[in-house]
Each structure stands twice: as C-alpha cells, then as structure tokens.
Amino acid sequence: MTDYEQIFLSSGQEKQKLTIALKRFIETEDPDWKARYQSYLRTRFRPAMTELIHGGDLARIRNLCAFAPLTAPALEQFIQEASICGRTEILAFLLRLKKDSFGFHDRDLSL
C-alpha cells in the first residue's frame, strides 16, 4: 500500500480523497485499488468532472466517462462548464459524447 492509499483510507476530507482518487485511478496497476477508486469516483462524479474540466485533463475525463454513469442533465452542465472555462478540446469531446449518447433532439441541425 502506497502513501496515497493510506491517506485515502484515513482522510476524512472529501477534497483530499477526491484529489487522490482522480490522480490514482489511472496510475495504479492494482486491480483492487483501481476498483476502489472507480467506485468512489462514481459516487463523486459531478465534483470529479468539474475538477477535471477546470484542470483541463481530457485523458482522465475520457477514462472517467468510460466507467461512470452519465445523465443528460449532468452532461449539459459539463458542456456549459467546459465552454465557460474555455476548454475547447474537452468541450468537443463532451459534445461528441452527447451526440453519441443522447443526440441533439432539442436542436434542428439541418442545412
């Protein structure tokens, strides 16, 4: 068990646990810890996505969206947040995800 895992287990501060989980869920090779971090991030999905959008970390956003449930209203919120933050690459990814998952039923995109 690394220092990160010890801090993750003992910390009562959600911000600290979220930071560790976001850092380690991709880095760790241990399947038990990977599952534990993913489980935690599923329950803290909105704050995790917000943190990653503000940090501009598209690689972790892709990984997080691959295993965490995503609702249409949450996706709209993240699209708005990426737009406001000026994270164009993340915005493009989220818009593509919206198109593939939910479509653009509220818009007429015909020419």
C-alpha positions as semicolon CSV with decimal commas, in nm:
position;residue;x (nm);y (nm);z (nm)
1;M;0,000;0,000;0,000
2;T;0,141;0,337;-0,101
3;D;0,122;0,664;0,090
4;Y;-0,165;0,768;-0,138
5;E;-0,372;0,468;-0,039
6;Q;-0,301;0,522;0,331
7;I;-0,407;0,886;0,307
8;F;-0,713;0,791;0,100
9;L;-0,826;0,542;0,365
10;S;-0,758;0,764;0,665
11;S;-0,863;1,104;0,537
12;G;-1,197;1,249;0,634
13;Q;-1,157;1,537;0,390
14;E;-1,354;1,473;0,072
15;K;-1,144;1,719;-0,129
16;Q;-0,827;1,530;-0,042
17;K;-0,984;1,191;-0,116
18;L;-1,116;1,320;-0,449
19;T;-0,774;1,454;-0,548
20;I;-0,607;1,122;-0,468
21;A;-0,875;0,917;-0,646
22;L;-0,852;1,136;-0,958
23;K;-0,476;1,101;-0,965
24;R;-0,454;0,730;-0,890
25;F;-0,749;0,571;-1,074
26;I;-0,546;0,573;-1,395
27;E;-0,198;0,533;-1,248
28;T;-0,247;0,232;-1,022
29;E;-0,186;-0,118;-1,155
30;D;-0,350;-0,288;-0,856
31;P;-0,697;-0,406;-0,970
32;D;-0,840;-0,384;-0,618
33;W;-0,735;-0,023;-0,575
34;K;-0,843;0,063;-0,929
35;A;-1,190;-0,075;-0,848
36;R;-1,197;0,110;-0,517
37;Y;-1,104;0,442;-0,678
38;Q;-1,356;0,390;-0,958
39;S;-1,630;0,310;-0,707
40;Y;-1,550;0,626;-0,513
41;L;-1,545;0,838;-0,829
42;R;-1,885;0,702;-0,938
43;T;-2,031;0,841;-0,615
44;R;-1,849;1,174;-0,656
45;F;-1,893;1,202;-1,033
46;R;-2,002;1,567;-1,059
47;P;-1,723;1,710;-0,841
48;A;-1,473;1,482;-1,015
49;M;-1,575;1,601;-1,362
50;T;-1,576;1,962;-1,250
51;E;-1,224;1,926;-1,113
52;L;-1,101;1,762;-1,433
53;I;-1,266;2,021;-1,658
54;H;-1,108;2,306;-1,464
55;G;-0,773;2,125;-1,475
56;G;-0,805;2,059;-1,848
57;D;-0,737;1,687;-1,808
58;L;-0,906;1,529;-2,110
59;A;-0,734;1,190;-2,067
60;R;-0,882;1,141;-1,722
61;I;-1,222;1,272;-1,836
62;R;-1,228;1,008;-2,112
63;N;-1,142;0,736;-1,862
64;L;-1,394;0,859;-1,606
65;C;-1,676;0,875;-1,862
66;A;-1,594;0,519;-1,971
67;F;-1,698;0,365;-1,638
68;A;-1,920;0,618;-1,462
69;P;-2,289;0,671;-1,542
70;L;-2,363;0,993;-1,725
71;T;-2,705;1,154;-1,740
72;A;-2,820;1,406;-1,999
73;P;-2,863;1,691;-1,744
74;A;-2,517;1,627;-1,597
75;L;-2,365;1,622;-1,944
76;E;-2,532;1,956;-2,023
77;Q;-2,382;2,102;-1,706
78;F;-2,033;1,978;-1,800
79;I;-2,069;2,113;-2,155
80;Q;-2,160;2,453;-2,014
81;E;-1,872;2,442;-1,768
82;A;-1,618;2,347;-2,036
83;S;-1,749;2,629;-2,254
84;I;-1,723;2,886;-1,975
85;C;-1,371;2,767;-1,883
86;G;-1,261;2,784;-2,246
87;R;-1,165;2,415;-2,260
88;T;-1,228;2,367;-2,632
89;E;-1,087;2,015;-2,660
90;I;-1,292;1,896;-2,362
91;L;-1,599;2,074;-2,498
92;A;-1,559;1,896;-2,832
93;F;-1,527;1,560;-2,655
94;L;-1,837;1,626;-2,442
95;L;-2,041;1,738;-2,743
96;R;-1,938;1,423;-2,930
97;L;-2,036;1,219;-2,625
98;K;-2,373;1,394;-2,614
99;K;-2,432;1,326;-2,983
100;D;-2,341;0,957;-2,946
101;S;-2,528;0,900;-2,617
102;F;-2,834;1,124;-2,629
103;G;-2,844;1,303;-2,963
104;F;-2,945;1,665;-3,019
105;H;-3,323;1,630;-3,007
106;D;-3,361;1,987;-2,888
107;R;-3,190;2,129;-3,198
108;D;-3,257;2,123;-3,572
109;L;-2,916;2,086;-3,735
110;S;-3,038;2,055;-4,093
111;L;-2,894;2,286;-4,356
